[in-house]
Coordinates of C-alpha atoms in Angstrom, one line a residue:
Chain Q
X1045 CA -61.5 -50.0 34.1
X1046 CA -57.6 -49.9 35.3
X1047 CA -54.7 -52.3 35.0
X1048 CA -52.8 -51.1 37.4
X1049 CA -52.8 -53.7 40.6
X1050 CA -53.5 -54.1 44.2
X1051 CA -49.8 -55.1 45.9
X1052 CA -51.4 -57.2 48.4
X1053 CA -53.6 -60.0 45.4
X1054 CA -53.9 -62.9 47.3
X1055 CA -52.2 -66.0 46.0
X1056 CA -55.0 -67.5 43.8
X1057 CA -54.6 -64.1 42.2
X1058 CA -51.0 -64.9 41.8
X1059 CA -51.4 -68.2 40.6
X1060 CA -53.9 -66.9 37.7
X1061 CA -51.2 -64.0 37.1
X1062 CA -48.9 -67.1 35.8
X1063 CA -51.6 -68.8 34.6
X1064 CA -52.0 -66.3 31.7
X1065 CA -49.0 -65.0 30.8
X1066 CA -47.5 -69.6 29.8
X1067 CA -51.0 -70.6 29.2
X1068 CA -51.9 -73.1 31.5
X1069 CA -48.5 -74.9 31.7
X1070 CA -46.9 -73.0 34.5
X1071 CA -46.8 -73.3 38.3
X1072 CA -46.9 -70.1 40.7
X1073 CA -43.9 -68.8 41.7
X1074 CA -43.9 -68.6 45.5
X1075 CA -41.5 -65.0 44.8
X1076 CA -44.0 -62.7 43.9
X1077 CA -44.3 -58.9 44.5
X1078 CA -46.1 -56.0 43.7
X1079 CA -44.3 -54.8 41.4
X1080 CA -43.9 -58.3 39.5
X1081 CA -47.9 -58.6 39.1
X1082 CA -47.7 -55.9 37.4
X1083 CA -45.0 -56.7 35.4
X1084 CA -47.3 -60.6 35.2
X1085 CA -50.2 -58.7 33.9
X1086 CA -49.1 -56.8 31.5
X1087 CA -51.0 -56.9 28.1
X1088 CA -51.0 -54.5 25.1
X1089 CA -53.7 -51.7 25.6
X1090 CA -54.7 -50.2 21.5
X1091 CA -58.5 -48.6 22.6
X1092 CA -58.2 -45.4 24.4
X1093 CA -60.8 -43.5 26.0
X1094 CA -60.2 -39.5 24.4
X1095 CA -59.9 -38.4 28.4
X1096 CA -56.0 -36.5 28.6
X1097 CA -52.6 -37.9 30.2
X1098 CA -51.9 -35.6 32.8
X1099 CA -48.9 -33.7 33.7
X1100 CA -47.9 -35.2 36.2
X1101 CA -48.2 -38.8 35.3
X1102 CA -46.8 -37.6 32.0
X1103 CA -43.6 -36.3 34.5
X1104 CA -43.4 -39.5 36.6
X1105 CA -43.8 -41.4 33.7
X1106 CA -40.0 -40.0 32.7
X1107 CA -38.8 -39.3 35.8
X1108 CA -39.7 -44.3 35.5
X1109 CA -37.6 -43.9 32.7
X1110 CA -34.9 -41.9 33.9
X1111 CA -34.4 -43.9 36.5
X1112 CA -33.6 -47.3 34.7
X1113 CA -29.9 -48.3 34.6
X1114 CA -27.8 -46.5 31.2
X1115 CA -25.0 -47.2 30.1
X1116 CA -22.1 -45.2 32.1
X1117 CA -24.3 -42.9 32.7
X1118 CA -24.3 -40.9 29.3
X1119 CA -28.0 -40.9 29.2
X1120 CA -27.9 -41.3 24.7
X1121 CA -31.3 -40.8 24.5
X1122 CA -34.8 -38.1 24.6
X1123 CA -38.5 -38.1 24.5
X1124 CA -41.1 -36.7 22.6
X1125 CA -44.0 -36.6 24.3
X1126 CA -46.7 -36.2 21.1
X1127 CA -50.0 -34.6 22.7
X1128 CA -51.0 -32.4 19.0
X1129 CA -53.7 -34.3 16.6
X1130 CA -53.0 -33.3 14.0
X1131 CA -48.7 -33.7 14.2
X1132 CA -50.1 -36.9 15.8
X1133 CA -52.6 -38.1 12.4
X1134 CA -48.8 -37.5 10.5
X1135 CA -47.2 -39.3 12.6
X1136 CA -49.7 -42.5 13.1
X1137 CA -50.0 -42.7 9.1
X1138 CA -46.1 -42.6 8.7
X1139 CA -46.5 -45.1 11.6
X1140 CA -48.2 -47.6 9.2
X1141 CA -51.3 -45.7 9.2
X1142 CA -52.2 -47.3 12.9
X1143 CA -55.8 -45.8 14.0
X1144 CA -54.9 -46.4 18.4
X1145 CA -52.2 -43.9 18.2
X1146 CA -54.1 -41.0 16.7
X1147 CA -56.7 -41.9 19.3
X1148 CA -53.9 -42.1 21.9
X1149 CA -54.0 -39.1 23.8
X1150 CA -50.3 -38.9 24.3
X1151 CA -47.7 -40.7 22.3
X1152 CA -44.5 -40.9 23.2
X1153 CA -41.5 -40.7 20.7
X1154 CA -38.3 -42.5 21.9
X1155 CA -35.4 -41.6 20.2
X1156 CA -31.4 -42.5 19.8
X1157 CA -29.9 -39.3 20.4
X1158 CA -26.0 -38.6 20.6
X1159 CA -27.2 -34.4 19.8
X1160 CA -26.8 -33.4 22.9
X1161 CA -23.6 -34.9 22.8
X1162 CA -22.6 -33.2 18.8
X1163 CA -23.6 -29.6 20.7
X1164 CA -21.3 -30.6 23.6
X1165 CA -18.6 -31.8 21.0
X1166 CA -19.2 -28.2 19.7
X1167 CA -18.8 -26.1 22.6
X1168 CA -15.8 -27.8 23.9
X1169 CA -14.2 -28.1 20.0
X1170 CA -13.4 -31.7 20.6
X1171 CA -14.6 -34.7 18.0
X1172 CA -17.3 -37.5 18.1
X1173 CA -15.8 -39.9 16.2
X1174 CA -16.7 -42.8 18.6
X1175 CA -20.3 -42.2 17.7
X1176 CA -19.6 -43.2 14.2
X1177 CA -20.0 -46.8 15.6
X1178 CA -22.6 -49.7 15.8
X1179 CA -21.3 -49.9 19.3
X1180 CA -22.1 -46.3 19.6
X1181 CA -25.8 -47.4 18.2
X1182 CA -26.3 -50.2 20.9
X1183 CA -25.5 -48.0 23.3
X1184 CA -28.2 -46.0 22.8
X1185 CA -31.6 -48.5 21.4
X1186 CA -30.3 -50.7 24.5
X1187 CA -30.9 -47.6 27.1
X1188 CA -34.1 -46.0 25.5
X1189 CA -35.7 -49.6 25.8
X1190 CA -34.1 -49.4 29.3
X1191 CA -35.9 -45.9 29.6
X1192 CA -39.0 -47.0 28.0
X1193 CA -40.0 -50.5 29.1
X1194 CA -40.1 -48.4 32.8
X1195 CA -41.6 -46.4 30.9
X1196 CA -44.5 -48.2 30.1
X1197 CA -44.1 -50.2 33.7
X1198 CA -44.8 -46.9 35.3
X1199 CA -48.1 -45.9 32.8
X1200 CA -49.1 -48.6 33.5
X1201 CA -49.3 -49.0 37.5
X1202 CA -51.2 -45.1 37.6
X1203 CA -53.6 -47.1 35.6
X1204 CA -52.7 -46.5 32.1
X1205 CA -52.3 -48.6 28.8
X1206 CA -49.7 -48.6 26.9
X1207 CA -48.3 -50.1 23.3
X1208 CA -45.3 -49.8 21.9
X1209 CA -45.1 -48.8 18.0
X1210 CA -42.0 -50.3 16.6
X1211 CA -44.1 -48.6 12.6
X1212 CA -42.5 -45.3 13.8
X1213 CA -39.0 -46.7 12.7
X1214 CA -40.6 -47.3 9.3
X1215 CA -40.0 -43.9 7.9
X1216 CA -36.9 -42.7 10.3
X1217 CA -36.5 -39.1 7.8
X1218 CA -40.1 -38.1 7.4
X1219 CA -41.0 -38.3 10.4
X1220 CA -37.7 -36.2 11.6
X1221 CA -38.8 -34.2 9.7
X1222 CA -42.1 -33.8 11.4
X1223 CA -40.5 -33.7 14.6
X1224 CA -37.9 -31.3 13.4
X1225 CA -35.1 -34.2 15.1
X1226 CA -31.4 -32.6 14.4
X1227 CA -28.3 -34.9 13.1
X1228 CA -27.5 -38.0 14.9
X1229 CA -30.8 -38.8 16.8
X1230 CA -33.0 -40.8 15.3
X1231 CA -36.8 -42.9 16.2
X1232 CA -36.2 -45.9 17.8
X1233 CA -40.5 -46.7 18.5
X1234 CA -43.2 -44.9 19.4
X1235 CA -45.1 -45.6 22.9
X1236 CA -49.0 -44.9 23.0
X1237 CA -50.6 -44.1 26.5
X1238 CA -54.1 -43.1 27.8
X1239 CA -56.8 -44.3 29.9
X1240 CA -57.9 -48.1 28.2
X1241 CA -61.6 -47.9 26.9
X1242 CA -64.5 -49.7 27.9
X1243 CA -64.3 -51.9 24.7
X1244 CA -61.0 -52.7 25.1
X1245 CA -60.7 -56.8 25.8
X1246 CA -56.8 -57.1 25.0
X1247 CA -55.7 -59.8 27.1
X1248 CA -52.5 -61.7 28.9
X1249 CA -50.6 -62.7 25.6
X1250 CA -48.9 -66.1 26.8
X1251 CA -45.5 -66.2 26.4
X1252 CA -43.2 -69.4 25.3
X1253 CA -42.2 -71.3 28.3
X1254 CA -39.2 -71.3 30.2
X1255 CA -37.7 -74.2 28.5
X1256 CA -37.5 -72.9 25.5
X1257 CA -35.8 -69.1 26.8
X1258 CA -33.8 -69.6 29.7
X1259 CA -30.0 -71.6 29.9
X1260 CA -28.3 -72.6 32.9
X1261 CA -24.5 -72.4 32.0
X1262 CA -24.2 -73.4 28.3
X1263 CA -27.2 -72.8 26.0
X1264 CA -28.5 -76.0 24.9
X1265 CA -30.5 -75.6 21.3
X1266 CA -32.0 -79.6 22.0
X1267 CA -34.0 -78.1 24.5
X1268 CA -36.3 -75.7 22.4
X1269 CA -38.5 -77.0 19.7
X1270 CA -39.9 -79.0 21.9
X1271 CA -41.1 -76.3 24.3
X1272 CA -41.8 -74.1 21.0
X1273 CA -44.2 -77.2 20.1
X1274 CA -46.5 -76.7 23.2
X1275 CA -46.7 -73.5 22.7
X1276 CA -47.8 -73.6 19.4
X1277 CA -50.8 -75.3 21.4
X1278 CA -50.8 -72.7 23.8
X1279 CA -50.6 -69.8 21.5
X1280 CA -53.5 -71.8 18.9
X1281 CA -55.4 -71.8 21.7
X1282 CA -55.4 -68.4 22.6
X1283 CA -55.6 -66.7 19.2
X1284 CA -58.8 -69.0 18.8
X1285 CA -60.2 -67.4 21.7
X1286 CA -60.3 -64.2 20.1
X1287 CA -61.6 -65.8 16.6
X1288 CA -58.2 -66.2 14.8
X1289 CA -56.7 -69.2 13.2
X1290 CA -52.9 -68.1 13.6
X1291 CA -50.0 -69.4 14.4
X1292 CA -47.0 -68.9 16.0
X1293 CA -45.1 -70.5 13.7
X1294 CA -46.0 -69.3 10.9
X1295 CA -46.3 -65.7 11.9
X1296 CA -42.5 -65.4 12.8
X1297 CA -41.6 -67.3 9.5
X1298 CA -42.8 -64.8 7.3
X1299 CA -42.0 -61.9 8.8
X1300 CA -37.6 -63.2 8.5
X1301 CA -38.0 -65.4 6.0
X1302 CA -37.7 -63.4 2.8
X1303 CA -36.9 -59.1 3.2
X1304 CA -40.4 -58.1 2.9
X1305 CA -41.4 -59.5 5.6
X1306 CA -39.7 -56.9 6.9
X1307 CA -42.6 -54.4 5.6
X1308 CA -39.8 -52.1 4.0
X1309 CA -37.8 -51.3 7.4
X1310 CA -35.3 -53.4 5.5
X1311 CA -34.2 -50.5 4.7
X1312 CA -33.2 -49.1 8.5
X1313 CA -29.2 -49.6 8.6
X1314 CA -29.7 -47.0 5.2
X1315 CA -31.8 -44.9 6.8
X1316 CA -29.3 -44.8 10.4
X1317 CA -27.0 -43.1 7.4
X1318 CA -29.0 -40.7 6.7
X1319 CA -29.8 -39.9 10.4
X1320 CA -26.0 -39.6 11.5
X1321 CA -25.4 -42.7 12.4
X1322 CA -22.7 -43.8 10.3
X1323 CA -22.7 -48.0 11.5
X1324 CA -19.1 -49.1 11.2
Chain F
X1411 CA -30.3 -54.6 53.7
X1412 CA -32.9 -54.6 51.2
X1413 CA -33.5 -52.6 47.4
X1414 CA -37.1 -53.6 48.1
X1415 CA -39.4 -51.1 49.2
X1416 CA -42.8 -50.1 51.7
X1417 CA -45.2 -50.1 48.6
X1418 CA -47.6 -47.4 51.2
X1419 CA -44.2 -45.7 51.7
X1420 CA -45.0 -41.7 52.5
X1421 CA -45.1 -38.4 50.7
X1422 CA -42.1 -38.0 52.6
X1423 CA -39.7 -40.3 51.1
X1424 CA -41.6 -39.2 47.5
X1425 CA -40.2 -36.7 48.0
X1426 CA -36.8 -38.1 48.7
X1427 CA -36.7 -40.2 46.0
X1428 CA -37.3 -37.2 43.3
X1429 CA -34.4 -35.6 45.1
X1430 CA -32.2 -38.3 45.0
X1431 CA -33.3 -39.0 41.2
X1432 CA -32.5 -35.0 40.3
X1433 CA -30.0 -33.9 42.9
X1434 CA -32.7 -31.3 44.9
X1435 CA -33.7 -29.7 41.8
X1436 CA -36.6 -30.9 40.7
X1437 CA -40.1 -31.2 43.1
X1438 CA -42.1 -34.4 44.5
X1439 CA -44.5 -35.5 41.8
X1440 CA -48.3 -36.8 42.6
X1441 CA -48.6 -38.8 40.1
X1442 CA -46.1 -42.1 42.4
X1443 CA -47.0 -45.4 43.0
X1444 CA -45.5 -48.3 44.5
X1445 CA -43.9 -49.4 41.4
X1446 CA -42.7 -46.0 40.8
X1447 CA -41.0 -46.0 44.1
X1448 CA -39.4 -49.3 42.7
X1449 CA -38.1 -48.1 39.8
X1450 CA -37.4 -44.1 41.3
X1451 CA -34.6 -45.9 44.2
X1452 CA -32.8 -47.8 41.5
X1453 CA -28.8 -48.3 42.5
X1454 CA -26.7 -50.2 40.4
X1455 CA -25.5 -52.4 43.0
X1456 CA -22.3 -54.4 42.6
X1457 CA -21.4 -55.7 46.2
X1458 CA -22.3 -58.8 47.3
X1459 CA -23.2 -61.5 49.7
X1460 CA -22.0 -64.8 48.5
X1461 CA -25.9 -66.0 49.8
X1462 CA -27.7 -67.8 46.8
X1463 CA -30.0 -66.9 44.5
X1464 CA -32.9 -69.4 44.7
X1465 CA -34.4 -71.0 41.2
X1466 CA -37.6 -69.7 42.9
X1467 CA -36.3 -66.2 42.3
X1468 CA -34.8 -66.6 39.0
X1469 CA -37.9 -68.3 37.8
X1470 CA -39.5 -65.2 38.7
X1471 CA -37.2 -62.4 37.7
X1472 CA -37.8 -64.6 34.2
X1473 CA -41.5 -64.9 34.1
X1474 CA -41.2 -60.7 34.6
X1475 CA -38.5 -60.2 31.4
X1476 CA -40.8 -62.9 29.6
X1477 CA -43.8 -60.1 30.2
X1478 CA -42.9 -56.9 29.0
X1479 CA -43.7 -56.1 25.3
X1480 CA -41.5 -57.9 22.3
X1481 CA -41.9 -57.1 18.8
X1482 CA -44.5 -58.7 16.6
X1483 CA -43.9 -61.6 19.5
X1484 CA -41.6 -62.6 17.4
X1485 CA -39.5 -63.3 21.6
X1486 CA -36.0 -62.5 19.7
X1487 CA -34.2 -63.2 22.9
X1488 CA -33.0 -65.5 25.2
X1489 CA -31.0 -66.1 28.8
X1490 CA -28.4 -68.3 29.8
X1491 CA -28.2 -68.2 34.4
X1492 CA -24.5 -68.7 34.5
X1493 CA -24.0 -70.3 38.8
X1494 CA -20.9 -71.8 37.6
X1495 CA -17.8 -70.8 39.5
X1496 CA -15.1 -70.9 36.9
X1497 CA -17.6 -70.2 34.5
X1498 CA -18.5 -67.0 35.6
X1499 CA -14.4 -66.4 36.1
X1500 CA -13.8 -66.8 32.9
X1501 CA -16.9 -64.7 31.7
X1502 CA -16.0 -61.7 34.1
X1503 CA -12.2 -61.8 32.2
X1504 CA -14.2 -61.7 28.9
X1505 CA -16.0 -58.7 30.6
X1506 CA -14.0 -56.3 31.4
X1507 CA -12.0 -58.4 34.1
X1508 CA -14.9 -57.0 36.5
X1509 CA -14.6 -58.8 40.1
X1510 CA -17.8 -57.9 40.9
X1511 CA -19.1 -60.4 38.5
X1512 CA -16.8 -63.7 40.6
X1513 CA -18.7 -62.1 43.6
X1514 CA -22.4 -62.6 42.1
X1515 CA -24.2 -66.0 43.1
X1516 CA -25.6 -65.3 39.6
X1517 CA -24.7 -63.8 36.3
X1518 CA -27.1 -63.8 33.7
X1519 CA -26.5 -63.1 30.5
X1520 CA -28.7 -62.0 27.4
X1521 CA -29.2 -62.8 24.1
X1522 CA -30.0 -61.5 21.4
X1523 CA -31.6 -65.2 19.7
X1524 CA -32.6 -65.5 15.9
X1525 CA -30.5 -69.6 16.2
X1526 CA -34.5 -70.5 18.1
X1527 CA -36.3 -69.2 14.2
X1528 CA -33.5 -71.3 12.1
X1529 CA -34.0 -74.0 13.5
X1530 CA -38.3 -73.5 13.0
X1531 CA -36.7 -72.1 9.4
X1532 CA -34.8 -75.5 8.8
X1533 CA -37.5 -77.7 9.6
X1534 CA -39.9 -76.6 7.2
X1535 CA -37.8 -75.4 4.7
X1536 CA -37.7 -72.4 5.1
X1537 CA -35.3 -69.0 4.2
X1538 CA -34.7 -67.2 7.1
X1539 CA -33.5 -63.8 4.8
X1540 CA -34.9 -61.5 7.4
X1541 CA -32.8 -62.4 9.7
X1542 CA -29.9 -60.8 7.5
X1543 CA -30.9 -56.9 8.0
X1544 CA -29.9 -53.9 10.5
X1545 CA -33.5 -53.9 11.4
X1546 CA -33.9 -57.7 13.2
X1547 CA -30.7 -56.7 15.1
X1548 CA -33.1 -53.7 16.6
X1549 CA -35.4 -55.9 16.7
X1550 CA -34.0 -58.3 18.8
X1551 CA -31.8 -55.9 20.8
X1552 CA -34.8 -53.5 21.8
X1553 CA -36.6 -56.4 22.6
X1554 CA -33.9 -58.0 24.8
X1555 CA -33.4 -54.7 26.4
X1556 CA -37.3 -54.7 27.4
X1557 CA -37.0 -58.0 29.2
X1558 CA -33.7 -57.8 31.0
X1559 CA -35.2 -54.5 32.8
X1560 CA -37.9 -56.0 33.4
X1561 CA -35.5 -58.4 35.0
X1562 CA -33.9 -55.7 37.2
X1563 CA -36.8 -54.0 38.7
X1564 CA -38.7 -57.4 40.0
X1565 CA -35.1 -58.5 41.7
X1566 CA -35.0 -55.3 43.1
X1567 CA -38.4 -56.0 44.1
X1568 CA -37.5 -58.8 46.0
X1569 CA -35.1 -57.1 47.9
X1570 CA -32.0 -58.1 45.2
X1571 CA -29.0 -55.6 44.0
X1572 CA -28.3 -55.8 40.4
X1573 CA -25.3 -53.9 37.7
X1574 CA -25.4 -54.6 34.0
X1575 CA -22.6 -55.3 32.2
X1576 CA -21.9 -53.7 29.0
X1577 CA -18.6 -55.3 29.0
X1578 CA -20.3 -58.7 27.9
X1579 CA -20.4 -56.8 24.3
X1580 CA -15.8 -56.8 24.9
X1581 CA -15.2 -60.3 23.1
X1582 CA -18.4 -61.0 21.5
X1583 CA -16.8 -64.6 20.0
X1584 CA -15.2 -65.7 22.9
X1585 CA -18.2 -65.4 24.9
X1586 CA -20.0 -67.6 22.5
X1587 CA -17.5 -69.9 22.5
X1588 CA -17.9 -69.9 26.6
X1589 CA -21.5 -70.6 26.8
X1590 CA -21.7 -72.8 23.5
X1591 CA -23.6 -70.1 21.1
X1592 CA -24.9 -71.3 17.9
X1593 CA -24.7 -69.3 15.2
X1594 CA -27.3 -66.2 15.3
X1595 CA -26.8 -65.9 18.4
X1596 CA -24.9 -63.2 20.1
X1597 CA -24.6 -61.3 24.2
X1598 CA -26.3 -57.9 24.2
X1599 CA -24.8 -57.5 28.0
X1600 CA -25.2 -59.2 31.2
X1601 CA -27.4 -58.5 34.5
X1602 CA -25.2 -59.6 37.8
X1603 CA -27.1 -60.5 40.8
X1604 CA -26.8 -61.1 44.1
X1605 CA -27.2 -60.2 47.4
X1606 CA -26.0 -56.5 48.4
X1607 CA -23.5 -56.9 50.9
X1608 CA -23.3 -54.7 54.1
X1609 CA -20.3 -52.8 52.7
X1610 CA -22.7 -52.1 49.5
X1611 CA -22.7 -48.4 49.5
X1612 CA -24.3 -47.4 46.0
X1613 CA -26.3 -44.5 46.2
X1614 CA -28.6 -43.4 43.7
X1615 CA -27.3 -41.4 41.0
X1616 CA -28.8 -38.2 39.7
X1617 CA -30.2 -38.0 36.4
X1618 CA -30.6 -35.0 33.4
X1619 CA -33.3 -32.2 34.7
X1620 CA -36.2 -33.5 32.8
X1621 CA -35.7 -30.3 30.6
X1622 CA -33.0 -31.8 29.0
X1623 CA -34.4 -35.2 28.2
X1624 CA -38.1 -34.5 27.1
X1625 CA -39.4 -32.6 24.3
X1626 CA -42.6 -31.2 23.3
X1627 CA -44.5 -31.9 19.6
X1628 CA -40.7 -31.3 18.6
X1629 CA -37.4 -31.3 19.6
X1630 CA -35.4 -28.8 20.4
X1631 CA -31.9 -27.7 20.7
X1632 CA -31.7 -24.5 22.2
X1633 CA -32.7 -26.0 26.0
X1634 CA -30.5 -28.9 26.4
X1635 CA -27.0 -26.7 27.5
X1636 CA -28.4 -24.9 30.0
X1637 CA -29.9 -28.0 31.6
X1638 CA -27.0 -29.6 31.2
X1639 CA -24.3 -26.8 32.4
X1640 CA -27.2 -27.5 35.4
X1641 CA -26.7 -31.2 36.3
X1642 CA -23.0 -31.0 35.7
X1643 CA -23.0 -28.9 38.7
X1644 CA -25.4 -31.3 40.3
X1645 CA -23.4 -34.7 39.5
X1646 CA -19.7 -32.5 40.4
X1647 CA -22.0 -32.4 43.8
X1648 CA -22.6 -36.3 44.0
X1649 CA -19.0 -37.5 43.0
X1650 CA -17.4 -35.1 45.9
X1651 CA -19.4 -37.1 47.6
X1652 CA -17.9 -39.9 46.5
X1653 CA -14.3 -38.9 47.3
X1654 CA -14.3 -38.5 43.2
X1655 CA -13.1 -35.6 41.3
X1656 CA -15.8 -36.4 38.0
X1657 CA -17.2 -34.1 35.1
X1658 CA -20.2 -35.7 33.1
X1659 CA -19.0 -33.7 30.8
X1660 CA -15.7 -34.9 30.0
X1661 CA -16.4 -38.4 30.6
X1662 CA -19.0 -38.1 27.5
X1663 CA -16.7 -36.7 25.2
X1664 CA -13.9 -39.3 26.2
X1665 CA -16.0 -42.0 26.0
X1666 CA -17.3 -41.2 22.1
X1667 CA -14.9 -38.6 21.3
X1668 CA -12.3 -41.3 19.4
X1669 CA -12.5 -44.8 18.7
X1670 CA -10.6 -45.7 21.8
X1671 CA -12.9 -44.8 24.2
X1672 CA -15.1 -48.1 23.1
X1673 CA -12.8 -49.8 24.4
X1674 CA -12.5 -52.9 21.5
X1675 CA -16.0 -52.0 21.2
X1676 CA -15.1 -50.8 17.9
X1677 CA -15.2 -54.5 16.5
X1678 CA -18.3 -55.1 17.1
X1679 CA -20.3 -54.9 13.6
X1680 CA -17.7 -57.5 12.9
X1681 CA -17.8 -59.5 15.9
X1682 CA -22.1 -59.6 15.2
X1683 CA -20.8 -60.6 11.3
X1684 CA -19.2 -63.1 12.8
X1685 CA -22.2 -64.2 15.1
X1686 CA -23.9 -64.4 11.7
X1687 CA -26.2 -61.1 12.2
X1688 CA -25.2 -60.0 8.8
X1689 CA -26.1 -55.8 9.2
X1690 CA -27.4 -55.7 6.0

């Protein structure tokens, strides 16, 4: 089983890729490439075979990540490749106690990193006052995200499966201690990587119709709720296919309706300050 | 001229792609796919032909963006496709007065968007208290970045050129007024998209050696400065090839050394609060 796609796949396959991505409501675009086919076919994989991921694959995945754009070439991120089973077990516990992290042969922890610059500033007896502002944290979170998305897609193109782990933000100080992170470094998220198991049955999840998220020259609020209501039906049918009775609207309102929906991450501002990001 | 790559390119080409990405210091990986080749070949394009970007291309680019992972399927982002020349001119002025934005046939403004959820919360007489925390802003900035990176790579695979524009964060309130953004929506960055002009001579920019950014099982500070010093030579040679005398180390220290290096973006925290993100 592989997630890699034949880049020369036929128009029928393209129509199926769009249909899976939007439910059945979206016609196929005529502008499709091998890259876009790989992107459309993305699904989150949480069942992995024990087979290792090769060093060469990790090297190519990191090269893909570094090839992503980065604000003013500042490169304010790093990544820890975690393979040690005991460490991976402890990180899994800290990241929502998710078993698939333990089973993934590689767990990549993506870091917003200003410690490299702090070392340079120290050596050159230079200040680093700008790093204390919200803007600098945003630059780091944006750039590490651009990099990690390239990494995830590169891994998928190699036949690997991946899933992002926001739970790596659940206990930032404890995770930093496990990975020996210095001041001014914090985990943005994890990425579990491995060969999909034969039991993996994850499917491409439909997204909101384009009418809900795309605007032309000015933002429109009035077109969104009809598209969301259409999506509510699409995603309900998708979840029913998995034996679940889920409402997207209910789920987003539970997540953001109260502080409790943040599951402890309401203290990430404090944790960022503890890690050396002062968010001024 | 096209940025799209032949996905079946030969090993010699692969070696050249790695050499360009890291200067001459990195050997070619054996694990390369058509997707990874496209990623390695990324360069920022700022010279565009006036030829339009088709609706079908924009539709495929957005579908690629929506195919990126999104935290708990929350989809807390939107995008404005700006084609109107007068509006594009005003956005260019607000975003660092960068002429290439005016010349790009399409300027995509990527938004962190909690207004869609606010509409749902209002309709269901539900709170949205969780959206007021730093965590929710991070979810939005991460997810819109994952989406936009897919969009950029999809555009490159179609033969288009792109460049990210952090300057879209220079004047968040004014930009919001131009695009009619409601409360709880803010621009994360722009992406200029168009057909590369024949005069475009941008090259693949070398990145830090992997030793500077990749760690195994634990973070190491001691391996980084030697790799940075190696990079300083690589990037100096790259810039000299463009007739520039630039030091990477000087540039990053100028950018983050003082508040002045943030070029006005030191007030992004205040601007986010004005846009409805309270960063609690």
